[in-house]
Each structure stands twice: as structure tokens, then as C-alpha cells.
Short mmCIF file of C-alpha atoms in Angstrom, two decimals:
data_model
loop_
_atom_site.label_atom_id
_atom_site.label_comp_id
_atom_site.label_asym_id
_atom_site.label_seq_id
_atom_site.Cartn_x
_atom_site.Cartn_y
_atom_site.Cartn_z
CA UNK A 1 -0.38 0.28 0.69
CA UNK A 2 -1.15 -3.43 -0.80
CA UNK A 3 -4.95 -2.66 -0.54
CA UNK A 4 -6.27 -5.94 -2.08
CA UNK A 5 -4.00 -8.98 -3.51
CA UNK A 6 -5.17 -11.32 -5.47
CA UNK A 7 -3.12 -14.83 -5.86
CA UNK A 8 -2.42 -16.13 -8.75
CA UNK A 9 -2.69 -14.03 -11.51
CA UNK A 10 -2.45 -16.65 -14.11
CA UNK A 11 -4.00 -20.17 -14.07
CA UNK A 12 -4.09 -22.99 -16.19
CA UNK A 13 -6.46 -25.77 -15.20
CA UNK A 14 -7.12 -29.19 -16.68
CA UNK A 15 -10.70 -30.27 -16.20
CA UNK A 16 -11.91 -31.74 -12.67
CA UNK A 17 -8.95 -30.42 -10.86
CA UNK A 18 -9.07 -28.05 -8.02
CA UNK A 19 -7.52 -25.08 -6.78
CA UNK A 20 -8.12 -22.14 -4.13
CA UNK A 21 -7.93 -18.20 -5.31
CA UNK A 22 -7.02 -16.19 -2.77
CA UNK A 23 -7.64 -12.89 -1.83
CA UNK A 24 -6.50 -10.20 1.28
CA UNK A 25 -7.14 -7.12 1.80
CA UNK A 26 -5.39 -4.83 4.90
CA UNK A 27 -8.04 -2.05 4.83
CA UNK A 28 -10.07 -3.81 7.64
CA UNK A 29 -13.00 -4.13 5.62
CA UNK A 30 -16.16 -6.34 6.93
CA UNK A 31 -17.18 -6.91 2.91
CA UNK A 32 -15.87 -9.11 0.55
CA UNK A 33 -16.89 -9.94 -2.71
CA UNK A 34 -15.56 -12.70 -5.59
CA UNK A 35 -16.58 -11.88 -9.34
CA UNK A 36 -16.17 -12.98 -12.80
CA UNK A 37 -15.97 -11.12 -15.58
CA UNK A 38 -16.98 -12.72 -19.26
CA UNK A 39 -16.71 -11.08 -22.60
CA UNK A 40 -20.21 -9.11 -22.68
CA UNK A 41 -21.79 -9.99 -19.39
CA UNK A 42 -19.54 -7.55 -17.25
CA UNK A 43 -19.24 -8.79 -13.58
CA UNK A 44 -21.79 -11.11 -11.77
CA UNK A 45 -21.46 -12.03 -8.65
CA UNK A 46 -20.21 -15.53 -7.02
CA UNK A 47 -20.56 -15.18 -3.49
CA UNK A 48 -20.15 -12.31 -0.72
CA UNK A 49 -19.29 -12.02 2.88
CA UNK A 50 -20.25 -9.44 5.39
CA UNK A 51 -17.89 -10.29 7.89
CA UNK A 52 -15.75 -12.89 9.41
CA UNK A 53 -17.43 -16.11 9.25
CA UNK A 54 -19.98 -15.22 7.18
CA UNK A 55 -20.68 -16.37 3.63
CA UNK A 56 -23.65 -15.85 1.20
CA UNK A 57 -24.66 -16.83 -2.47
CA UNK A 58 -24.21 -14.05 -5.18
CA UNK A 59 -26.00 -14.40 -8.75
CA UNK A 60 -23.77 -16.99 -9.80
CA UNK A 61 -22.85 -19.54 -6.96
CA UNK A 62 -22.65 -23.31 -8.29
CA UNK A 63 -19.64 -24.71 -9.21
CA UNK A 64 -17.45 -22.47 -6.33
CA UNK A 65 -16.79 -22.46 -2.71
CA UNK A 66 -16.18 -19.70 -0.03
CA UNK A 67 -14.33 -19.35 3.16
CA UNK A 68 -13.98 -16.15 5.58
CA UNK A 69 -11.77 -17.82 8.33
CA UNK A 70 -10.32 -14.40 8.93
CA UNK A 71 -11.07 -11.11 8.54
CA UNK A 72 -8.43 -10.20 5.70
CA UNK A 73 -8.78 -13.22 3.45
CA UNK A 74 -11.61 -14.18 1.12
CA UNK A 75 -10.71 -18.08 -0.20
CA UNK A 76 -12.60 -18.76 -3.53
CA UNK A 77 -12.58 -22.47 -4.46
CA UNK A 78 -12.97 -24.69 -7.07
CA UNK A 79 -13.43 -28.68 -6.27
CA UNK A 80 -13.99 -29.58 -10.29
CA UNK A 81 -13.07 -27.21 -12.48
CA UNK A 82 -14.80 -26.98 -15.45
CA UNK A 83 -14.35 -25.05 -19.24
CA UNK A 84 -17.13 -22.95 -18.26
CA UNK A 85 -15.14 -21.59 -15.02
CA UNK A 86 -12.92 -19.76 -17.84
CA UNK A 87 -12.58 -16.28 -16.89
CA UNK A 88 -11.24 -13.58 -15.21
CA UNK A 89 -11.93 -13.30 -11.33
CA UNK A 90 -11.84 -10.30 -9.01
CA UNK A 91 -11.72 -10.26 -5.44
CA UNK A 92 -13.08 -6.80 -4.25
CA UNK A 93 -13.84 -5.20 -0.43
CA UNK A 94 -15.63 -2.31 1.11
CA UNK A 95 -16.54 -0.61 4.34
CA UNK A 96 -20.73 -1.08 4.72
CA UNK A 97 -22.44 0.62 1.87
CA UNK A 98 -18.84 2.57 1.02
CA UNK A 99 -16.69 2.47 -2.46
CA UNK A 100 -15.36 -0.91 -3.17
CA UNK A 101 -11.45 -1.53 -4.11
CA UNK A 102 -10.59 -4.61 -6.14
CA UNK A 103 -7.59 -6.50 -6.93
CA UNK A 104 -6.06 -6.91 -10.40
CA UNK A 105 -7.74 -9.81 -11.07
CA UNK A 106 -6.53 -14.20 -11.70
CA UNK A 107 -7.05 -15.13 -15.40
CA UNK A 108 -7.92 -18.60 -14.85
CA UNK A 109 -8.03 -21.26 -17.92
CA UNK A 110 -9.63 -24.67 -17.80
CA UNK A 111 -8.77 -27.12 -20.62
CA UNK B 1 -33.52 -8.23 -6.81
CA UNK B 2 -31.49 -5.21 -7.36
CA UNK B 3 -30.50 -4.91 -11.13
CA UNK B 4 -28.32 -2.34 -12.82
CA UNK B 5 -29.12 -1.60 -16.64
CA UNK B 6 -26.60 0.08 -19.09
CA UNK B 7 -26.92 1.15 -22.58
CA UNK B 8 -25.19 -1.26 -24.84
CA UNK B 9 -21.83 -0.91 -26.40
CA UNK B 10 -19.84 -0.60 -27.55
CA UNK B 11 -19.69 3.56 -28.09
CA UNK B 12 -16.70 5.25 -30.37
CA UNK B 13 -16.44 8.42 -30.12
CA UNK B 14 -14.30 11.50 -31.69
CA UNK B 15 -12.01 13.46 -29.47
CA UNK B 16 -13.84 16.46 -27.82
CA UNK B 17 -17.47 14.88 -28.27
CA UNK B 18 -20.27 14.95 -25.30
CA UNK B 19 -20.51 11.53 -23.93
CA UNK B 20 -23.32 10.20 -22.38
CA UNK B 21 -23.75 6.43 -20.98
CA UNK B 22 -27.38 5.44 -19.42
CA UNK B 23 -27.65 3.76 -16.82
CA UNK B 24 -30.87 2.71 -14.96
CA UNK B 25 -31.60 0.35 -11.52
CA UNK B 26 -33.98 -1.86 -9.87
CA UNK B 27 -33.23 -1.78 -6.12
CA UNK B 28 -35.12 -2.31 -2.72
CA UNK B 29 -34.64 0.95 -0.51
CA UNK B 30 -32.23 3.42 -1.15
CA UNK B 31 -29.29 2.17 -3.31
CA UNK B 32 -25.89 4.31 -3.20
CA UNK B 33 -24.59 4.64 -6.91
CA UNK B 34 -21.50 4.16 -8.88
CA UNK B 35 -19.58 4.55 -11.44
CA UNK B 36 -16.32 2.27 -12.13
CA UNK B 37 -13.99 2.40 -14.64
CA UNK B 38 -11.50 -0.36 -16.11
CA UNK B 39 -8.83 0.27 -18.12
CA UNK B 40 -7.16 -2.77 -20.30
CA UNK B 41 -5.38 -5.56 -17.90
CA UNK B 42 -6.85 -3.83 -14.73
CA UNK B 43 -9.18 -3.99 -12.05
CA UNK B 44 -11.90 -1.44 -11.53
CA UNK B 45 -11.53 1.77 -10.22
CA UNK B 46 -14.24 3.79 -8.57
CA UNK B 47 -14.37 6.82 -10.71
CA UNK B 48 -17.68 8.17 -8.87
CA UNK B 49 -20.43 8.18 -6.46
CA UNK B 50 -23.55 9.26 -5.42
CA UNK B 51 -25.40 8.32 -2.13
CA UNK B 52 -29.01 9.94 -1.83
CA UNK B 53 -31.68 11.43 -4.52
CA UNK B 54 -30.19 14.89 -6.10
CA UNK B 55 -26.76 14.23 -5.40
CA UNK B 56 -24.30 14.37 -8.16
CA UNK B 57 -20.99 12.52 -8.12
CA UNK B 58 -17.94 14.09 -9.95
CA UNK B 59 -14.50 13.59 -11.17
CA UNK B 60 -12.00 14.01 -13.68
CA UNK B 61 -14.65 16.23 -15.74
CA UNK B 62 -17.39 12.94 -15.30
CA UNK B 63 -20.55 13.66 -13.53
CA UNK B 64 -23.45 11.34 -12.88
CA UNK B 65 -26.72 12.99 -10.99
CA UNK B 66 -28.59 10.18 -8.57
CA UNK B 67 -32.32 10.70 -10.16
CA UNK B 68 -34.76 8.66 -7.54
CA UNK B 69 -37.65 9.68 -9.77
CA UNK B 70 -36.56 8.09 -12.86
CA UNK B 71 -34.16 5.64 -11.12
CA UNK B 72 -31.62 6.71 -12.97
CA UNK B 73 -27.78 7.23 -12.56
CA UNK B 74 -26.41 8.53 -16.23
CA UNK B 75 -22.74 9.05 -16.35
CA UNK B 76 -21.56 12.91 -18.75
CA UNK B 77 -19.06 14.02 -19.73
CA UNK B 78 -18.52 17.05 -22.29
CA UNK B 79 -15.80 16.99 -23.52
CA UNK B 80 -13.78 12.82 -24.07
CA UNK B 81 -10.18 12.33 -24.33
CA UNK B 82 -8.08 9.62 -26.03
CA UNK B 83 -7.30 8.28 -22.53
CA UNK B 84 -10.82 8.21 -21.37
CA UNK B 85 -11.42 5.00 -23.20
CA UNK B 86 -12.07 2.03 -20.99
CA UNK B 87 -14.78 -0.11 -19.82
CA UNK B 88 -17.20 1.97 -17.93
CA UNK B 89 -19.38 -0.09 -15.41
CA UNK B 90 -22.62 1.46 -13.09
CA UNK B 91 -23.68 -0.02 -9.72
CA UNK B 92 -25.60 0.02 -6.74
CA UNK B 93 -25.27 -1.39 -3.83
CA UNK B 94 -28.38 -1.31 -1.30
CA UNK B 95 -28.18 -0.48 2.64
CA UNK B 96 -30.76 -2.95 3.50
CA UNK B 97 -31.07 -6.25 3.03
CA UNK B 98 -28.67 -8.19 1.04
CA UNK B 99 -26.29 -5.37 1.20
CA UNK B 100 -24.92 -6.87 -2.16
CA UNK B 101 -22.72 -4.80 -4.38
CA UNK B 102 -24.45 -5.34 -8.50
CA UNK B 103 -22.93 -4.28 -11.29
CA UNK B 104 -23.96 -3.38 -14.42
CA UNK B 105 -22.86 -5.16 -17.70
CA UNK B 106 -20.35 -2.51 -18.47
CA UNK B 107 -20.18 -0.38 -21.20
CA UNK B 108 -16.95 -0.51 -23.87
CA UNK B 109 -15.73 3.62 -25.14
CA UNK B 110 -13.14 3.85 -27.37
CA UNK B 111 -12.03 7.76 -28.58
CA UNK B 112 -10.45 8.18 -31.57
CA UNK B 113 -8.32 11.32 -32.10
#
């Protein structure tokens, strides 16, 4: 039972590079959400998608890409990372209006 | 939008004390509520729910009653353990609309023995 796996846990970034966060789940659900998490502000929300193909803005959008190519994966990316994209992002999925499960999280550093 | 409000942290607490976290919401409709928990170097874990006015959600000696009339979702518990301290998050997530999952800022308990 993976549930949902988030790759990489660790990542060190210098500024303006780019990288992709991945994220699959195996529980067939249609919703998919990215997060971060900041000392204080407890989780806002990047962007969401209600099913395959299907990508929306969350409270905290700029800065980050989404993909939903297939029904399992939820790409977050990055084109130029910056300091203030320091933090620690979950993945997390759901069944409509159900509990949500969420991954362990990618600590992600930009110098 | 939907908002979730929490009472600020963070809360210490002796063992055996009655804990009480507040949490309030903002939502369009008729939100299902939660309550997550994290404990250091993890993810959240649903810890529990509520989906309609009256209900109360329940587990591991935590309750939370859904309260439409004060929009309120306030997680008890009566007696805390050592282990219960974590970061304890509310949310809501609405079956209209958006259908957006919204947390609340979280709320930091540590017990002390």
C-alpha cells in the first residue's frame, strides 16, 4: 500500500534553477492537491486538480507550475526558483469531498 | 472564499488536562470538516471528520461536533497524553464550487508529563 509518494524528499536549489516535484498516488483518486507549509502559516494551497487534465490556482499560485497528464501523478514545477520557494511541500489526494491522504513531504532549499 | 480559523499557539499542556482547540470557518454551502494531525517529520494524518450540522467526529478519545449555527468545528479532548503532542490542523473542504480542500494555520500542543 504506497498510497501517495512524494519524490524527492530533500532538495537543494541554487537560485533561477528548475526542477519538477513529483507526486503519485494508486488510490484512484480524481483530487490532487500541492501545498507548502511555512513556520506559522500552516498549509496554503498552490494549485489543485479535479481530475485528469485538469488544473486550477490555489491561494498561492505564482512562481509554480502544474501538470495532470495522468490520473496518478500530480507534477509540481518550478522554472526559477527563488529563496522564497523555501519550504516544505506536500502532495495530498482524495475521493470528491472524502478524507485526504498526503505524502511525507520534499524539503526543498533555495540558496 | 472558504477560510478556516484556529486559535493561536502554541498550547502546553500538563498530562491529564482537558484540551480544547477552536476552530471556526467561512465557507459557501455545506463544508465537510476536519481535523488533521502532524507529528514531527510527517505528513498529516486525518485524525477526524464530520460531514453535516450535529454530527460529531471521533477518535482516539478526540471529538469535534460540526456546529452550523456558530460555524464552528472545536476539536476536545479530556484527558492529553505525552504522545498527543503534534501539530493539530482544522479544515473544510466545500461540495460546491471550488471543491478546494483549506486548511487552517495549525495549531502547535506540546504535553509535558
Amino acid at each position: 500500500n504506497a498510497g501517495v509518494t512524494q519524490t524527492p524528499k530533500f532538495r537543494v536549489l541554487k537560485t533561477g534553477q528548475s526542477m519538477t516535484l513529483l507526486c503519485a498516488q494508486d488510490m484512484n483518486h480524481e483530487y490532487m492537491y500541492w501545498y507548502r507549509q511555512d513556520p506559522g502559516m500552516g498549509l496554503r494551497l498552490i494549485h489543485y486538480s479535479v481530475g485528469e487534465g485538469t488544473t486550477a490556482k490555489g491561494e498561492v499560485p505564482d512562481g509554480y507550475n502544474v501538470s495532470r497528464l495522468k490520473k496518478q501523478n500530480f507534477l509540481l514545477g518550478l522554472e526559477s526558483a527563488a529563496p522564497s520557494q523555501t519550504s516544505v511541500y506536500f502532495c495530498a489526494s482524495s475521493h470528491h469531498g472524502q478524507r485526504a491522504f498526503f505524502g511525507q513531504g520534499t524539503r526543498l532549499t533555495v540558496v | 472564499g472558504d477560510s478556516v480559523t484556529q486559535m493561536e499557539g502554541p498550547v502546553t499542556l500538563s498530562e491529564e488536562a482537558f484540551l480544547t482547540i477552536n476552530c471556526t470557518y467561512t465557507a459557501t454551502g455545506y463544508p465537510s470538516l476536519f481535523w488533521y494531525v502532524q507529528y514531527p517529520g510527517e505528513g498529516l494524518q486525518l485524525l477526524l471528520k464530520a460531514t453535516k450540522a450535529d454530527d460529531k467526529g471521533s477518535n482516539k478519545g478526540f471529538e469535534a461536533t460540526y456546529r452550523k449555527e456558530t460555524t464552528s468545528f472545536h476539536l476536545e479532548k479530556g484527558s492529553v497524553q505525552v504522545s498527543d503532542s503534534a501539530v493539530y490542523f482544522c479544515a473544510l473542504i466545500t461540495l460546491q464550487g471550488a471543491q478546494k480542500l483549506v486548511f487552517g494555520q495549525g495549531t502547535r500542543l506540546t504535553i509535558n508529563p
